[in-house]
Amino acid sequence: MSAQATMQQLRQLAPSTIAQMSGVPIDQVQKLANAYTVMSRSVGVYKDASDVLRKAADDSQRLGITPSELLRYKADAAYKHGGVYKQTYEQEQAKLAALEAVSKDVQQQAEQVKSIDANVKGIQFLAGQNVKMQASLVQLNDSIQTANANAAMESEKAKNEAGDRAKRAAEADEQYRASLKKSNDARNAIDTSGMFK
């Protein structure tokens, strides 16, 4: 269809139809589009965080320890050994931090679309679930902060103890060498005086 034919058909529309189209709530469409974008992004983030939490639950059950103990052990290994332990721990923490950020975005979008006269029950249900998850994330973040602080203190304590042991060993070695030198000096003094000739 050519542009001229399209224009001709638009001219034939009833004035009431054109009036209805001029009232399209662009701001509401924009809010729904923003909500869709956030929801689409949140799917992957929720899956990643769910995988982290499910693995932690499985690991803690398999090891016969609580999830908070598992978290403490992981933080401790990350601080003490670094390498793959630290990398894995930081990746898990990043996924949980992303979940927290997306959770706030979802909540904000739910508040914005609440006023739109449309079927937003699914988004509002998700927002309700989000509130519960945010409360859990606060508790989880507290546990993470505690585990990180404890692991850092334990690591620092272990370094200090290792430094003290090394210092004591060096002092003992120095005393032994001084004693050995003194003994050798005394023996040399006796040899040079001619007592054993």
PDB file of C-alpha atoms in Angstrom:
ATOM      1  CA  MET A   1       0.000   0.000   0.000  1.00  0.00           C
ATOM      2  CA  SER A   2       1.386   3.378  -0.963  1.00  0.00           C
ATOM      3  CA  ALA A   3       1.732   6.350   1.338  1.00  0.00           C
ATOM      4  CA  GLN A   4      -1.002   8.176  -0.567  1.00  0.00           C
ATOM      5  CA  ALA A   5      -3.458   5.306  -0.087  1.00  0.00           C
ATOM      6  CA  THR A   6      -2.648   5.159   3.626  1.00  0.00           C
ATOM      7  CA  MET A   7      -3.242   8.891   4.016  1.00  0.00           C
ATOM      8  CA  GLN A   8      -6.548   8.556   2.150  1.00  0.00           C
ATOM      9  CA  GLN A   9      -7.716   5.809   4.559  1.00  0.00           C
ATOM     10  CA  LEU A  10      -6.690   7.884   7.590  1.00  0.00           C
ATOM     11  CA  ARG A  11      -8.754  10.803   6.295  1.00  0.00           C
ATOM     12  CA  GLN A  12     -11.779   8.522   6.122  1.00  0.00           C
ATOM     13  CA  LEU A  13     -11.589   7.588   9.833  1.00  0.00           C
ATOM     14  CA  ALA A  14     -14.383   8.871  12.024  1.00  0.00           C
ATOM     15  CA  PRO A  15     -13.438  11.842  14.235  1.00  0.00           C
ATOM     16  CA  SER A  16     -14.365   9.820  17.349  1.00  0.00           C
ATOM     17  CA  THR A  17     -11.785   7.143  16.458  1.00  0.00           C
ATOM     18  CA  ILE A  18      -9.053   9.728  16.082  1.00  0.00           C
ATOM     19  CA  ALA A  19     -10.066  11.336  19.398  1.00  0.00           C
ATOM     20  CA  GLN A  20      -9.753   7.977  21.169  1.00  0.00           C
ATOM     21  CA  MET A  21      -6.281   7.424  19.725  1.00  0.00           C
ATOM     22  CA  SER A  22      -5.044  10.816  20.873  1.00  0.00           C
ATOM     23  CA  GLY A  23      -5.618   9.806  24.489  1.00  0.00           C
ATOM     24  CA  VAL A  24      -3.214   6.841  24.453  1.00  0.00           C
ATOM     25  CA  PRO A  25      -1.497   6.843  27.858  1.00  0.00           C
ATOM     26  CA  ILE A  26       2.128   6.895  26.686  1.00  0.00           C
ATOM     27  CA  ASP A  27       3.411   7.176  30.255  1.00  0.00           C
ATOM     28  CA  GLN A  28       1.565   3.987  31.212  1.00  0.00           C
ATOM     29  CA  VAL A  29       2.910   2.159  28.175  1.00  0.00           C
ATOM     30  CA  GLN A  30       6.412   3.351  29.126  1.00  0.00           C
ATOM     31  CA  LYS A  31       5.957   2.103  32.704  1.00  0.00           C
ATOM     32  CA  LEU A  32       4.863  -1.311  31.466  1.00  0.00           C
ATOM     33  CA  ALA A  33       7.774  -1.436  29.011  1.00  0.00           C
ATOM     34  CA  ASN A  34      10.199  -0.574  31.816  1.00  0.00           C
ATOM     35  CA  ALA A  35       8.615  -3.228  34.025  1.00  0.00           C
ATOM     36  CA  TYR A  36       8.980  -5.785  31.235  1.00  0.00           C
ATOM     37  CA  THR A  37      12.662  -4.902  30.802  1.00  0.00           C
ATOM     38  CA  VAL A  38      13.340  -5.272  34.529  1.00  0.00           C
ATOM     39  CA  MET A  39      11.382  -8.533  34.731  1.00  0.00           C
ATOM     40  CA  SER A  40      13.231  -9.948  31.728  1.00  0.00           C
ATOM     41  CA  ARG A  41      16.599  -9.089  33.287  1.00  0.00           C
ATOM     42  CA  SER A  42      15.548 -10.427  36.674  1.00  0.00           C
ATOM     43  CA  VAL A  43      14.894 -13.954  35.378  1.00  0.00           C
ATOM     44  CA  GLY A  44      18.595 -14.692  34.852  1.00  0.00           C
ATOM     45  CA  VAL A  45      19.603 -13.014  38.103  1.00  0.00           C
ATOM     46  CA  TYR A  46      16.995 -14.964  40.098  1.00  0.00           C
ATOM     47  CA  LYS A  47      18.173 -18.210  38.487  1.00  0.00           C
ATOM     48  CA  ASP A  48      21.840 -17.506  39.301  1.00  0.00           C
ATOM     49  CA  ALA A  49      21.045 -16.632  42.916  1.00  0.00           C
ATOM     50  CA  SER A  50      18.722 -19.619  43.231  1.00  0.00           C
ATOM     51  CA  ASP A  51      21.523 -21.898  41.996  1.00  0.00           C
ATOM     52  CA  VAL A  52      23.934 -20.423  44.579  1.00  0.00           C
ATOM     53  CA  LEU A  53      21.443 -20.827  47.436  1.00  0.00           C
ATOM     54  CA  ARG A  54      20.379 -24.331  46.353  1.00  0.00           C
ATOM     55  CA  LYS A  55      24.032 -25.463  46.125  1.00  0.00           C
ATOM     56  CA  ALA A  56      24.751 -23.986  49.565  1.00  0.00           C
ATOM     57  CA  ALA A  57      21.744 -25.817  51.033  1.00  0.00           C
ATOM     58  CA  ASP A  58      22.808 -29.092  49.392  1.00  0.00           C
ATOM     59  CA  ASP A  59      26.449 -28.687  50.494  1.00  0.00           C
ATOM     60  CA  SER A  60      25.544 -27.844  54.077  1.00  0.00           C
ATOM     61  CA  GLN A  61      23.153 -30.801  54.270  1.00  0.00           C
ATOM     62  CA  ARG A  62      25.734 -33.153  52.734  1.00  0.00           C
ATOM     63  CA  LEU A  63      28.408 -31.958  55.178  1.00  0.00           C
ATOM     64  CA  GLY A  64      26.038 -32.063  58.147  1.00  0.00           C
ATOM     65  CA  ILE A  65      26.541 -28.403  59.048  1.00  0.00           C
ATOM     66  CA  THR A  66      24.307 -25.350  59.059  1.00  0.00           C
ATOM     67  CA  PRO A  67      24.289 -22.966  56.086  1.00  0.00           C
ATOM     68  CA  SER A  68      25.805 -20.243  58.289  1.00  0.00           C
ATOM     69  CA  GLU A  69      28.678 -22.584  59.221  1.00  0.00           C
ATOM     70  CA  LEU A  70      29.210 -23.372  55.528  1.00  0.00           C
ATOM     71  CA  LEU A  71      29.289 -19.656  54.780  1.00  0.00           C
ATOM     72  CA  ARG A  72      31.839 -19.110  57.546  1.00  0.00           C
ATOM     73  CA  TYR A  73      34.040 -21.939  56.209  1.00  0.00           C
ATOM     74  CA  LYS A  74      33.853 -20.581  52.655  1.00  0.00           C
ATOM     75  CA  ALA A  75      34.761 -17.067  53.807  1.00  0.00           C
ATOM     76  CA  ASP A  76      37.596 -18.470  55.915  1.00  0.00           C
ATOM     77  CA  ALA A  77      38.976 -20.498  52.980  1.00  0.00           C
ATOM     78  CA  ALA A  78      38.729 -17.455  50.700  1.00  0.00           C
ATOM     79  CA  TYR A  79      40.721 -15.304  53.133  1.00  0.00           C
ATOM     80  CA  LYS A  80      43.297 -17.929  54.104  1.00  0.00           C
ATOM     81  CA  HIS A  81      43.940 -19.697  50.810  1.00  0.00           C
ATOM     82  CA  GLY A  82      42.830 -17.222  48.135  1.00  0.00           C
ATOM     83  CA  GLY A  83      42.966 -18.560  44.584  1.00  0.00           C
ATOM     84  CA  VAL A  84      39.975 -20.595  43.452  1.00  0.00           C
ATOM     85  CA  TYR A  85      38.393 -20.410  46.923  1.00  0.00           C
ATOM     86  CA  LYS A  86      38.405 -16.622  46.832  1.00  0.00           C
ATOM     87  CA  GLN A  87      37.272 -16.494  43.201  1.00  0.00           C
ATOM     88  CA  THR A  88      34.324 -18.842  43.828  1.00  0.00           C
ATOM     89  CA  TYR A  89      33.342 -17.030  47.016  1.00  0.00           C
ATOM     90  CA  GLU A  90      33.442 -13.626  45.294  1.00  0.00           C
ATOM     91  CA  GLN A  91      31.386 -14.922  42.341  1.00  0.00           C
ATOM     92  CA  GLU A  92      28.730 -16.255  44.707  1.00  0.00           C
ATOM     93  CA  GLN A  93      28.661 -12.954  46.606  1.00  0.00           C
ATOM     94  CA  ALA A  94      28.350 -11.020  43.323  1.00  0.00           C
ATOM     95  CA  LYS A  95      25.347 -13.134  42.286  1.00  0.00           C
ATOM     96  CA  LEU A  96      23.650 -12.478  45.622  1.00  0.00           C
ATOM     97  CA  ALA A  97      24.418  -8.756  45.378  1.00  0.00           C
ATOM     98  CA  ALA A  98      22.915  -8.716  41.868  1.00  0.00           C
ATOM     99  CA  LEU A  99      19.817 -10.401  43.275  1.00  0.00           C
ATOM    100  CA  GLU A 100      19.506  -7.703  45.899  1.00  0.00           C
ATOM    101  CA  ALA A 101      19.800  -4.934  43.291  1.00  0.00           C
ATOM    102  CA  VAL A 102      17.298  -6.545  40.899  1.00  0.00           C
ATOM    103  CA  SER A 103      14.938  -7.174  43.782  1.00  0.00           C
ATOM    104  CA  LYS A 104      14.864  -3.445  44.496  1.00  0.00           C
ATOM    105  CA  ASP A 105      14.279  -2.693  40.795  1.00  0.00           C
ATOM    106  CA  VAL A 106      11.378  -5.157  40.670  1.00  0.00           C
ATOM    107  CA  GLN A 107       9.849  -3.582  43.760  1.00  0.00           C
ATOM    108  CA  GLN A 108      10.163  -0.121  42.242  1.00  0.00           C
ATOM    109  CA  GLN A 109       8.562  -1.253  38.974  1.00  0.00           C
ATOM    110  CA  ALA A 110       5.709  -2.902  40.871  1.00  0.00           C
ATOM    111  CA  GLU A 111       5.022   0.385  42.639  1.00  0.00           C
ATOM    112  CA  GLN A 112       4.984   2.260  39.331  1.00  0.00           C
ATOM    113  CA  VAL A 113       2.626  -0.099  37.516  1.00  0.00           C
ATOM    114  CA  LYS A 114       0.290  -0.459  40.498  1.00  0.00           C
ATOM    115  CA  SER A 115      -1.705   2.572  39.366  1.00  0.00           C
ATOM    116  CA  ILE A 116      -2.197   1.321  35.806  1.00  0.00           C
ATOM    117  CA  ASP A 117      -5.679  -0.027  35.099  1.00  0.00           C
ATOM    118  CA  ALA A 118      -4.533  -3.327  33.674  1.00  0.00           C
ATOM    119  CA  ASN A 119      -4.011  -6.858  34.806  1.00  0.00           C
ATOM    120  CA  VAL A 120      -0.930  -6.444  36.961  1.00  0.00           C
ATOM    121  CA  LYS A 121      -1.733  -9.127  39.530  1.00  0.00           C
ATOM    122  CA  GLY A 122       1.307 -11.149  38.445  1.00  0.00           C
ATOM    123  CA  ILE A 123       3.633  -8.212  38.961  1.00  0.00           C
ATOM    124  CA  GLN A 124       2.006  -7.379  42.294  1.00  0.00           C
ATOM    125  CA  PHE A 125       2.336 -11.006  43.416  1.00  0.00           C
ATOM    126  CA  LEU A 126       5.989 -10.909  42.425  1.00  0.00           C
ATOM    127  CA  ALA A 127       6.368  -7.688  44.395  1.00  0.00           C
ATOM    128  CA  GLY A 128       4.916  -9.413  47.468  1.00  0.00           C
ATOM    129  CA  GLN A 129       7.351 -12.278  47.053  1.00  0.00           C
ATOM    130  CA  ASN A 130      10.087  -9.727  46.556  1.00  0.00           C
ATOM    131  CA  VAL A 131       9.410  -8.151  49.950  1.00  0.00           C
ATOM    132  CA  LYS A 132       9.846 -11.555  51.599  1.00  0.00           C
ATOM    133  CA  MET A 133      13.039 -12.168  49.636  1.00  0.00           C
ATOM    134  CA  GLN A 134      14.440  -8.763  50.602  1.00  0.00           C
ATOM    135  CA  ALA A 135      13.941  -9.625  54.276  1.00  0.00           C
ATOM    136  CA  SER A 136      15.822 -12.890  53.708  1.00  0.00           C
ATOM    137  CA  LEU A 137      18.571 -11.030  51.852  1.00  0.00           C
ATOM    138  CA  VAL A 138      19.036  -8.690  54.805  1.00  0.00           C
ATOM    139  CA  GLN A 139      19.572 -11.692  57.079  1.00  0.00           C
ATOM    140  CA  LEU A 140      21.865 -13.320  54.520  1.00  0.00           C
ATOM    141  CA  ASN A 141      23.897 -10.117  54.150  1.00  0.00           C
ATOM    142  CA  ASP A 142      24.263  -9.915  57.931  1.00  0.00           C
ATOM    143  CA  SER A 143      25.543 -13.504  57.965  1.00  0.00           C
ATOM    144  CA  ILE A 144      27.923 -12.764  55.095  1.00  0.00           C
ATOM    145  CA  GLN A 145      29.295  -9.662  56.829  1.00  0.00           C
ATOM    146  CA  THR A 146      29.776 -11.608  60.062  1.00  0.00           C
ATOM    147  CA  ALA A 147      31.474 -14.490  58.234  1.00  0.00           C
ATOM    148  CA  ASN A 148      33.758 -12.082  56.365  1.00  0.00           C
ATOM    149  CA  ALA A 149      34.688 -10.229  59.549  1.00  0.00           C
ATOM    150  CA  ASN A 150      35.374 -13.472  61.429  1.00  0.00           C
ATOM    151  CA  ALA A 151      37.439 -14.880  58.568  1.00  0.00           C
ATOM    152  CA  ALA A 152      39.472 -11.672  58.334  1.00  0.00           C
ATOM    153  CA  MET A 153      40.117 -11.698  62.099  1.00  0.00           C
ATOM    154  CA  GLU A 154      41.098 -15.377  62.036  1.00  0.00           C
ATOM    155  CA  SER A 155      43.396 -14.776  59.087  1.00  0.00           C
ATOM    156  CA  GLU A 156      45.041 -11.810  60.812  1.00  0.00           C
ATOM    157  CA  LYS A 157      45.375 -13.796  64.042  1.00  0.00           C
ATOM    158  CA  ALA A 158      46.979 -16.713  62.154  1.00  0.00           C
ATOM    159  CA  LYS A 159      49.415 -14.327  60.440  1.00  0.00           C
ATOM    160  CA  ASN A 160      50.342 -12.753  63.772  1.00  0.00           C
ATOM    161  CA  GLU A 161      50.832 -16.163  65.385  1.00  0.00           C
ATOM    162  CA  ALA A 162      52.979 -17.310  62.461  1.00  0.00           C
ATOM    163  CA  GLY A 163      55.025 -14.107  62.743  1.00  0.00           C
ATOM    164  CA  ASP A 164      55.478 -14.652  66.491  1.00  0.00           C
ATOM    165  CA  ARG A 165      56.564 -18.271  65.927  1.00  0.00           C
ATOM    166  CA  ALA A 166      59.035 -17.190  63.254  1.00  0.00           C
ATOM    167  CA  LYS A 167      60.409 -14.494  65.566  1.00  0.00           C
ATOM    168  CA  ARG A 168      60.814 -16.975  68.455  1.00  0.00           C
ATOM    169  CA  ALA A 169      62.488 -19.480  66.124  1.00  0.00           C
ATOM    170  CA  ALA A 170      64.883 -16.791  64.875  1.00  0.00           C
ATOM    171  CA  GLU A 171      65.706 -15.768  68.461  1.00  0.00           C
ATOM    172  CA  ALA A 172      66.286 -19.393  69.480  1.00  0.00           C
ATOM    173  CA  ASP A 173      68.483 -19.915  66.421  1.00  0.00           C
ATOM    174  CA  GLU A 174      70.442 -16.774  67.255  1.00  0.00           C
ATOM    175  CA  GLN A 175      70.926 -17.913  70.870  1.00  0.00           C
ATOM    176  CA  TYR A 176      72.038 -21.347  69.677  1.00  0.00           C
ATOM    177  CA  ARG A 177      74.549 -19.807  67.265  1.00  0.00           C
ATOM    178  CA  ALA A 178      75.835 -17.470  69.979  1.00  0.00           C
ATOM    179  CA  SER A 179      76.197 -20.412  72.385  1.00  0.00           C
ATOM    180  CA  LEU A 180      77.948 -22.473  69.705  1.00  0.00           C
ATOM    181  CA  LYS A 181      80.318 -19.598  68.902  1.00  0.00           C
ATOM    182  CA  LYS A 182      81.066 -19.101  72.594  1.00  0.00           C
ATOM    183  CA  SER A 183      81.788 -22.813  72.959  1.00  0.00           C
ATOM    184  CA  ASN A 184      84.043 -22.791  69.870  1.00  0.00           C
ATOM    185  CA  ASP A 185      85.837 -19.666  71.098  1.00  0.00           C
ATOM    186  CA  ALA A 186      86.463 -21.339  74.469  1.00  0.00           C
ATOM    187  CA  ARG A 187      87.770 -24.479  72.763  1.00  0.00           C
ATOM    188  CA  ASN A 188      90.042 -22.417  70.506  1.00  0.00           C
ATOM    189  CA  ALA A 189      91.334 -20.511  73.513  1.00  0.00           C
ATOM    190  CA  ILE A 190      92.182 -23.775  75.252  1.00  0.00           C
ATOM    191  CA  ASP A 191      93.893 -25.148  72.121  1.00  0.00           C
ATOM    192  CA  THR A 192      96.024 -22.050  71.710  1.00  0.00           C
ATOM    193  CA  SER A 193      97.098 -22.032  75.345  1.00  0.00           C
ATOM    194  CA  GLY A 194      98.773 -25.395  74.855  1.00  0.00           C
ATOM    195  CA  MET A 195      96.886 -27.375  77.430  1.00  0.00           C
ATOM    196  CA  PHE A 196      96.128 -30.212  75.059  1.00  0.00           C
ATOM    197  CA  LYS A 197      99.607 -30.541  73.539  1.00  0.00           C
TER     198      LYS A 197
END
